[in-house]
CSV table of C-alpha atoms and ligand atoms in Angstrom, one decimal:
chain,number,residue,atom,x,y,z
A,252,MET,CA,165.9,-28.2,31.5
A,253,ASN,CA,169.0,-30.3,31.7
A,254,GLU,CA,168.3,-34.0,30.7
A,255,LYS,CA,171.8,-34.9,31.9
A,256,LEU,CA,170.5,-34.5,35.4
A,257,ALA,CA,168.6,-37.6,36.7
A,258,VAL,CA,166.8,-35.5,39.3
A,259,MET,CA,166.7,-31.8,40.1
A,260,VAL,CA,164.9,-30.5,43.1
A,261,ASN,CA,164.4,-26.8,43.6
A,262,ASN,CA,163.3,-25.1,46.8
A,263,LEU,CA,161.0,-28.1,47.7
A,264,HIS,CA,158.4,-27.5,50.5
A,265,VAL,CA,156.0,-30.2,51.5
A,266,LYS,CA,153.1,-29.9,54.0
A,267,TYR,CA,150.8,-32.5,55.4
A,268,ASN,CA,147.8,-30.4,56.5
A,269,ASP,CA,149.6,-27.8,58.7
A,270,TYR,CA,152.7,-29.9,59.3
A,271,LEU,CA,155.7,-28.8,57.4
A,272,ALA,CA,157.6,-32.0,56.6
A,273,LEU,CA,160.2,-30.6,54.2
A,274,GLU,CA,161.4,-27.1,53.9
A,275,ASN,CA,163.6,-25.6,51.2
A,276,VAL,CA,165.3,-28.7,49.9
A,277,SER,CA,167.4,-28.2,46.7
A,278,PHE,CA,169.8,-30.5,45.1
A,279,SER,CA,170.5,-32.2,41.8
A,280,VAL,CA,172.2,-35.4,40.8
A,281,PRO,CA,173.9,-36.1,37.4
A,282,HIS,CA,173.0,-39.2,35.4
A,283,PRO,CA,174.1,-41.9,36.0
A,284,SER,CA,174.9,-41.7,39.7
A,285,ILE,CA,174.2,-43.3,43.0
A,286,THR,CA,172.8,-41.1,45.8
A,287,VAL,CA,172.0,-42.0,49.4
A,288,ILE,CA,169.4,-40.1,51.4
A,289,MET,CA,170.1,-40.2,55.1
A,290,GLY,CA,168.4,-38.8,58.2
A,291,PRO,CA,166.6,-39.8,61.4
A,292,ASN,CA,163.1,-41.2,61.6
A,293,GLY,CA,160.6,-38.5,60.5
A,294,ALA,CA,163.2,-36.5,58.7
A,295,GLY,CA,161.2,-36.5,55.5
A,296,LYS,CA,163.2,-39.1,53.5
A,297,THR,CA,160.1,-41.0,52.2
A,298,THR,CA,158.3,-37.7,51.7
A,299,LEU,CA,161.2,-36.6,49.4
A,300,VAL,CA,161.2,-39.7,47.3
A,301,LYS,CA,157.4,-39.6,47.0
A,302,SER,CA,157.7,-36.0,45.9
A,303,ILE,CA,160.1,-37.1,43.2
A,304,LEU,CA,157.5,-39.6,42.0
A,305,HIS,CA,154.8,-37.0,42.5
A,306,LEU,CA,153.0,-39.3,44.9
A,307,VAL,CA,152.7,-36.4,47.3
A,308,ASP,CA,151.7,-33.0,46.2
A,309,PHE,CA,154.2,-30.3,47.2
A,310,TYR,CA,153.0,-26.8,47.6
A,311,LYS,CA,156.2,-25.0,46.8
A,312,GLY,CA,159.2,-25.7,44.6
A,313,ASP,CA,159.8,-27.8,41.5
A,314,ILE,CA,161.1,-31.2,40.7
A,315,PHE,CA,162.5,-32.4,37.3
A,316,VAL,CA,163.3,-36.0,36.4
A,317,PHE,CA,165.5,-36.2,33.3
A,318,GLY,CA,164.4,-32.7,32.5
A,319,LEU,CA,160.7,-33.4,32.9
A,320,ASN,CA,158.6,-31.5,35.3
A,321,VAL,CA,157.1,-34.1,37.5
A,322,ARG,CA,153.8,-32.1,37.9
A,323,GLU,CA,153.3,-32.1,34.1
A,324,HIS,CA,154.7,-35.5,33.2
A,325,GLU,CA,153.6,-37.7,36.0
A,326,LYS,CA,152.9,-40.8,33.8
A,327,LYS,CA,156.1,-40.4,31.8
A,328,ILE,CA,158.3,-40.0,34.8
A,329,ARG,CA,156.7,-43.0,36.6
A,330,ASN,CA,157.5,-45.1,33.6
A,331,LEU,CA,161.1,-44.1,33.8
A,332,ILE,CA,161.4,-44.8,37.6
A,333,GLY,CA,161.6,-48.1,39.3
A,334,TYR,CA,160.3,-47.7,42.9
A,335,VAL,CA,160.8,-49.9,45.9
A,336,PRO,CA,158.7,-48.4,48.7
A,337,GLN,CA,159.6,-48.7,52.3
A,338,ARG,CA,158.7,-52.3,53.2
A,339,GLU,CA,156.9,-51.7,56.5
A,340,LYS,CA,154.5,-49.5,54.6
A,341,VAL,CA,153.7,-52.0,51.9
A,342,THR,CA,151.0,-54.6,52.2
A,343,GLU,CA,152.6,-58.0,52.7
A,344,HIS,CA,149.6,-60.2,52.2
A,345,ILE,CA,150.4,-60.9,48.6
A,346,PRO,CA,149.0,-64.4,47.9
A,347,LEU,CA,151.6,-65.0,45.1
A,348,ARG,CA,154.8,-66.9,44.7
A,349,ALA,CA,158.0,-64.9,44.9
A,350,ARG,CA,158.7,-65.4,41.2
A,351,ASP,CA,155.1,-64.4,40.2
A,352,VAL,CA,155.4,-61.1,42.2
A,353,VAL,CA,158.3,-60.2,39.8
A,354,LEU,CA,156.6,-61.6,36.7
A,355,LEU,CA,153.4,-59.7,37.5
A,356,ALA,CA,155.3,-56.4,37.4
A,357,LYS,CA,156.3,-57.2,33.8
A,358,MET,CA,152.8,-58.4,32.8
A,359,VAL,CA,151.2,-55.2,34.1
A,360,LYS,CA,153.5,-53.3,31.7
A,361,THR,CA,152.7,-55.5,28.7
A,362,GLY,CA,148.9,-55.6,29.3
A,363,PRO,CA,146.5,-57.6,31.4
A,364,LEU,CA,145.7,-60.3,28.8
A,365,SER,CA,149.3,-61.0,27.6
A,366,ILE,CA,150.9,-64.3,28.1
A,367,PRO,CA,154.4,-64.4,29.5
A,368,THR,CA,157.0,-65.1,26.9
A,369,LYS,CA,160.2,-67.2,27.4
A,370,ARG,CA,162.1,-63.9,27.4
A,371,ASP,CA,159.8,-62.6,30.2
A,372,MET,CA,160.6,-65.7,32.3
A,373,LEU,CA,164.3,-65.4,31.6
A,374,GLU,CA,164.3,-61.8,32.7
A,375,VAL,CA,162.4,-62.7,35.9
A,376,LYS,CA,165.0,-65.4,36.6
A,377,ASP,CA,167.8,-63.0,35.9
A,378,ALA,CA,166.4,-60.4,38.3
A,379,LEU,CA,165.9,-63.0,41.1
A,380,GLU,CA,169.5,-64.2,40.6
A,381,LYS,CA,170.8,-60.6,40.7
A,382,VAL,CA,169.2,-59.9,44.1
A,383,LEU,CA,170.6,-63.2,45.4
A,384,LEU,CA,167.3,-64.7,46.4
A,385,PRO,CA,168.0,-68.4,47.1
A,386,LYS,CA,166.4,-70.7,44.5
A,387,SER,CA,164.6,-72.5,47.3
A,388,ALA,CA,162.6,-69.4,47.9
A,389,TRP,CA,161.5,-68.6,44.3
A,390,ASN,CA,158.3,-70.8,44.5
A,391,LYS,CA,157.4,-69.8,48.1
A,392,ARG,CA,154.5,-67.5,48.7
A,393,PHE,CA,155.6,-63.9,49.2
A,394,ASN,CA,154.1,-63.7,52.7
A,395,GLU,CA,156.0,-66.8,53.8
A,396,LEU,CA,159.4,-65.3,53.0
A,397,SER,CA,161.7,-63.8,55.6
A,398,GLY,CA,161.9,-60.0,55.8
A,399,GLY,CA,165.2,-59.9,53.9
A,400,GLN,CA,163.9,-62.3,51.2
A,401,LYS,CA,160.8,-60.2,50.7
A,402,GLN,CA,163.0,-57.1,50.3
A,403,LYS,CA,165.0,-58.9,47.6
A,404,VAL,CA,161.8,-59.8,45.7
A,405,LEU,CA,160.7,-56.2,45.8
A,406,ILE,CA,164.1,-55.1,44.5
A,407,ALA,CA,163.8,-57.7,41.7
A,408,ARG,CA,160.3,-56.5,40.9
A,409,ALA,CA,161.7,-53.0,40.3
A,410,ILE,CA,164.8,-53.9,38.3
A,411,VAL,CA,163.0,-56.3,36.0
A,412,LEU,CA,161.2,-53.3,34.4
A,413,LYS,CA,164.6,-51.8,33.4
A,414,PRO,CA,164.1,-48.3,34.8
A,415,LYS,CA,166.3,-45.4,34.0
A,416,LEU,CA,166.1,-44.3,37.6
A,417,LEU,CA,165.8,-46.7,40.5
A,418,ILE,CA,164.5,-45.3,43.8
A,419,LEU,CA,164.8,-47.7,46.8
A,420,ASP,CA,163.3,-46.6,50.2
A,421,GLU,CA,165.3,-48.5,52.9
A,422,PRO,CA,165.9,-51.5,50.6
A,423,PHE,CA,168.3,-53.1,53.0
A,424,SER,CA,166.2,-53.2,56.2
A,425,GLY,CA,166.4,-56.8,57.3
A,426,VAL,CA,168.9,-57.7,54.6
A,427,ASP,CA,172.2,-59.2,56.0
A,428,THR,CA,175.4,-57.3,55.5
A,429,VAL,CA,176.9,-59.8,53.0
A,430,SER,CA,173.7,-59.6,50.8
A,431,GLN,CA,173.7,-55.8,51.2
A,432,ARG,CA,177.2,-55.6,49.8
A,433,GLU,CA,176.5,-58.0,47.0
A,434,ILE,CA,173.2,-56.3,46.0
A,435,MET,CA,175.0,-53.0,46.2
A,436,SER,CA,177.8,-54.1,43.8
A,437,PHE,CA,175.0,-55.3,41.5
A,438,LEU,CA,173.4,-51.8,41.7
A,439,SER,CA,176.8,-50.3,41.0
A,440,SER,CA,176.9,-52.4,37.8
A,441,LEU,CA,173.5,-51.0,36.8
A,442,LYS,CA,175.0,-47.5,37.1
A,443,LYS,CA,177.7,-48.5,34.6
A,444,LYS,CA,174.9,-49.5,32.2
A,445,GLY,CA,173.3,-46.0,32.5
A,446,ILE,CA,170.9,-46.3,35.4
A,447,SER,CA,170.8,-43.7,38.2
A,448,ILE,CA,170.0,-44.9,41.7
A,449,ILE,CA,168.6,-43.2,44.8
A,450,ILE,CA,168.6,-45.1,48.0
A,451,VAL,CA,167.2,-44.2,51.4
A,452,ALA,CA,169.4,-45.8,54.0
A,453,HIS,CA,170.0,-45.7,57.7
A,454,ASP,CA,173.4,-47.3,57.6
A,455,ILE,CA,175.5,-46.1,54.8
A,456,ASN,CA,178.7,-48.0,55.9
A,457,PRO,CA,178.2,-51.3,54.0
A,458,ILE,CA,177.6,-49.4,50.8
A,459,VAL,CA,179.6,-46.2,51.1
A,460,GLU,CA,182.3,-47.2,48.6
A,461,HIS,CA,179.7,-47.2,45.8
A,462,VAL,CA,178.0,-43.9,46.7
A,463,ASP,CA,178.6,-40.8,44.6
A,464,TYR,CA,176.4,-38.3,46.6
A,465,VAL,CA,174.9,-38.2,50.0
A,466,LEU,CA,171.9,-36.0,51.0
A,467,LEU,CA,171.6,-35.5,54.7
A,468,LEU,CA,168.1,-34.5,55.7
A,469,ASN,CA,166.2,-33.5,58.8
A,470,LYS,CA,163.2,-31.6,57.5
A,471,LYS,CA,165.7,-29.2,56.0
A,472,MET,CA,168.7,-30.1,54.0
A,473,ILE,CA,171.6,-30.4,56.3
A,474,ALA,CA,174.2,-31.2,53.6
A,475,PHE,CA,174.5,-32.5,50.1
A,476,GLY,CA,177.6,-33.6,48.2
A,477,LYS,CA,180.3,-36.2,48.0
A,478,PRO,CA,180.3,-38.7,50.9
A,479,ARG,CA,183.6,-37.4,52.3
A,480,SER,CA,182.4,-33.8,52.5
A,481,VAL,CA,178.9,-34.6,53.8
A,482,LEU,CA,179.7,-37.4,56.3
A,483,THR,CA,181.4,-35.2,58.9
A,484,GLU,CA,180.9,-35.4,62.6
A,485,GLU,CA,179.4,-31.9,62.6
A,486,ASN,CA,176.9,-32.6,59.8
A,487,LEU,CA,175.8,-35.9,61.2
A,488,SER,CA,175.5,-34.6,64.7
A,489,ARG,CA,173.3,-31.8,63.4
A,490,ALA,CA,171.1,-34.2,61.5
A,491,TYR,CA,170.7,-36.8,64.3
A,492,GLY,CA,170.9,-34.5,67.3
A,493,ILE,CA,173.5,-36.7,69.0
A,494,LYS,CA,177.3,-37.1,68.9
A,495,VAL,CA,178.5,-39.1,65.9
A,496,HIS,CA,181.9,-40.5,65.2
A,497,VAL,CA,183.3,-40.7,61.7
A,498,ILE,CA,186.2,-42.9,60.8
A,499,VAL,CA,188.0,-42.1,57.6
A,500,ARG,CA,189.8,-44.9,55.7
A,501,GLY,CA,191.4,-43.9,52.4
A,502,GLU,CA,188.6,-42.7,50.1
A,503,ALA,CA,185.8,-44.1,52.3
A,504,CYS,CA,184.4,-42.9,55.6
A,505,TYR,CA,182.3,-44.6,58.1
A,506,ALA,CA,179.8,-43.1,60.4
A,507,ILE,CA,179.1,-44.5,63.9
A,508,ILE,CA,175.7,-43.3,64.8
A,509,GLY,CA,174.4,-44.4,68.2
A,510,ASP,CA,170.8,-45.1,68.9
A,511,ARG,CA,168.8,-42.0,69.7
A,512,HIS,CA,167.2,-42.0,73.0
A,513,ALA,CA,164.6,-39.2,73.5
B,1014,ATP,N1,150.4,-39.0,54.9
B,1014,ATP,C1,150.9,-38.3,55.9
B,1014,ATP,N2,150.0,-37.5,56.6
B,1014,ATP,C2,150.5,-36.8,57.6
B,1014,ATP,N3,151.7,-36.7,58.0
B,1014,ATP,C3,152.6,-37.5,57.4
B,1014,ATP,C4,152.2,-38.3,56.3
B,1014,ATP,N4,153.3,-39.0,55.8
B,1014,ATP,C5,154.4,-38.6,56.6
B,1014,ATP,N5,153.9,-37.7,57.5
B,1014,ATP,C6,154.8,-37.0,58.5
B,1014,ATP,O1,155.9,-36.3,57.9
B,1014,ATP,C7,157.1,-36.5,58.6
B,1014,ATP,C8,158.1,-37.2,57.6
B,1014,ATP,O2,157.7,-38.5,57.4
B,1014,ATP,P1,158.5,-39.5,56.4
B,1014,ATP,O3,157.8,-40.7,56.3
B,1014,ATP,O4,158.8,-38.7,55.1
B,1014,ATP,O5,159.9,-39.6,57.3
B,1014,ATP,P2,161.1,-40.6,57.0
B,1014,ATP,O6,162.3,-39.8,57.1
B,1014,ATP,O7,160.9,-41.4,55.8
B,1014,ATP,O8,161.1,-41.5,58.3
B,1014,ATP,P3,161.4,-43.1,58.6
B,1014,ATP,O9,162.9,-43.1,58.8
B,1014,ATP,O10,160.7,-43.4,59.8
B,1014,ATP,O11,161.0,-43.8,57.4
B,1014,ATP,C9,156.7,-37.4,59.8
B,1014,ATP,O12,156.6,-36.5,60.9
B,1014,ATP,C10,155.4,-38.0,59.5
B,1014,ATP,O13,154.6,-38.2,60.6
B,1015,MG,MG1,160.7,-43.4,55.5
């Protein structure tokens, strides 16, 4: 299997009991690269990233992470992947200070009885600075932070472990546009250091200039490829079931997706 590919998904099918959540999804992304997964609510975006982590059991198809079959190398691939789950689905009653949430991720790796070193503390500081969490929030309890600040802490917790692949499920929900742009340029700098990134996002516009590939999903794969070829009015309208406008500006393109009213 090709280790130059961060992720390779072949003919993926996922069922929850009798409900077919993903059908015949196939794509691969080279390493290092930045990929965005887009699609309406219930499209199967979270199901797809959970499949890559082998957190859901898919009944048909194969997934390889850096050439490793996720079914056979679950532990190995989870050590290579930093994962920021979708926040609404994460318990938020964490009775820890923001900086300790990040530190704890490191300590879990080094062992339960280990004492944090100066280097650990520096890495935690570095991660919190990179995600632009204001210093005044570092010592606040996690559940007392704003939504966007919580999101930043969860991103810091994933990057502090220095993964080879970072998967972020809607990392920017509640994060203001300026912070989104700055965090995204930081993620771009991670790519330059050899880290691949997969982001589930509803709004690609603030980050599109950093994106190498887009996967447009609605249970089936609507399109996959470079942003300019995927983000067309036809593809987006098929995915979202409504009329979508696309504005092309130089190399970048911007999608104006209205709210969907059933
Ligand atoms: N554990 C589960 N058991 C049963 N059905 C599930 C489960 N998880 C997800 N589903 C269903 O699978 C479909 C896809 O869900 P998923 O969470 O992957 O969508 P999504 O694209 O991430 O949506 P959102 O944008 O709302 O986060 C939905 O119809 C959902 O109800
Ligand atoms: Mg989701």
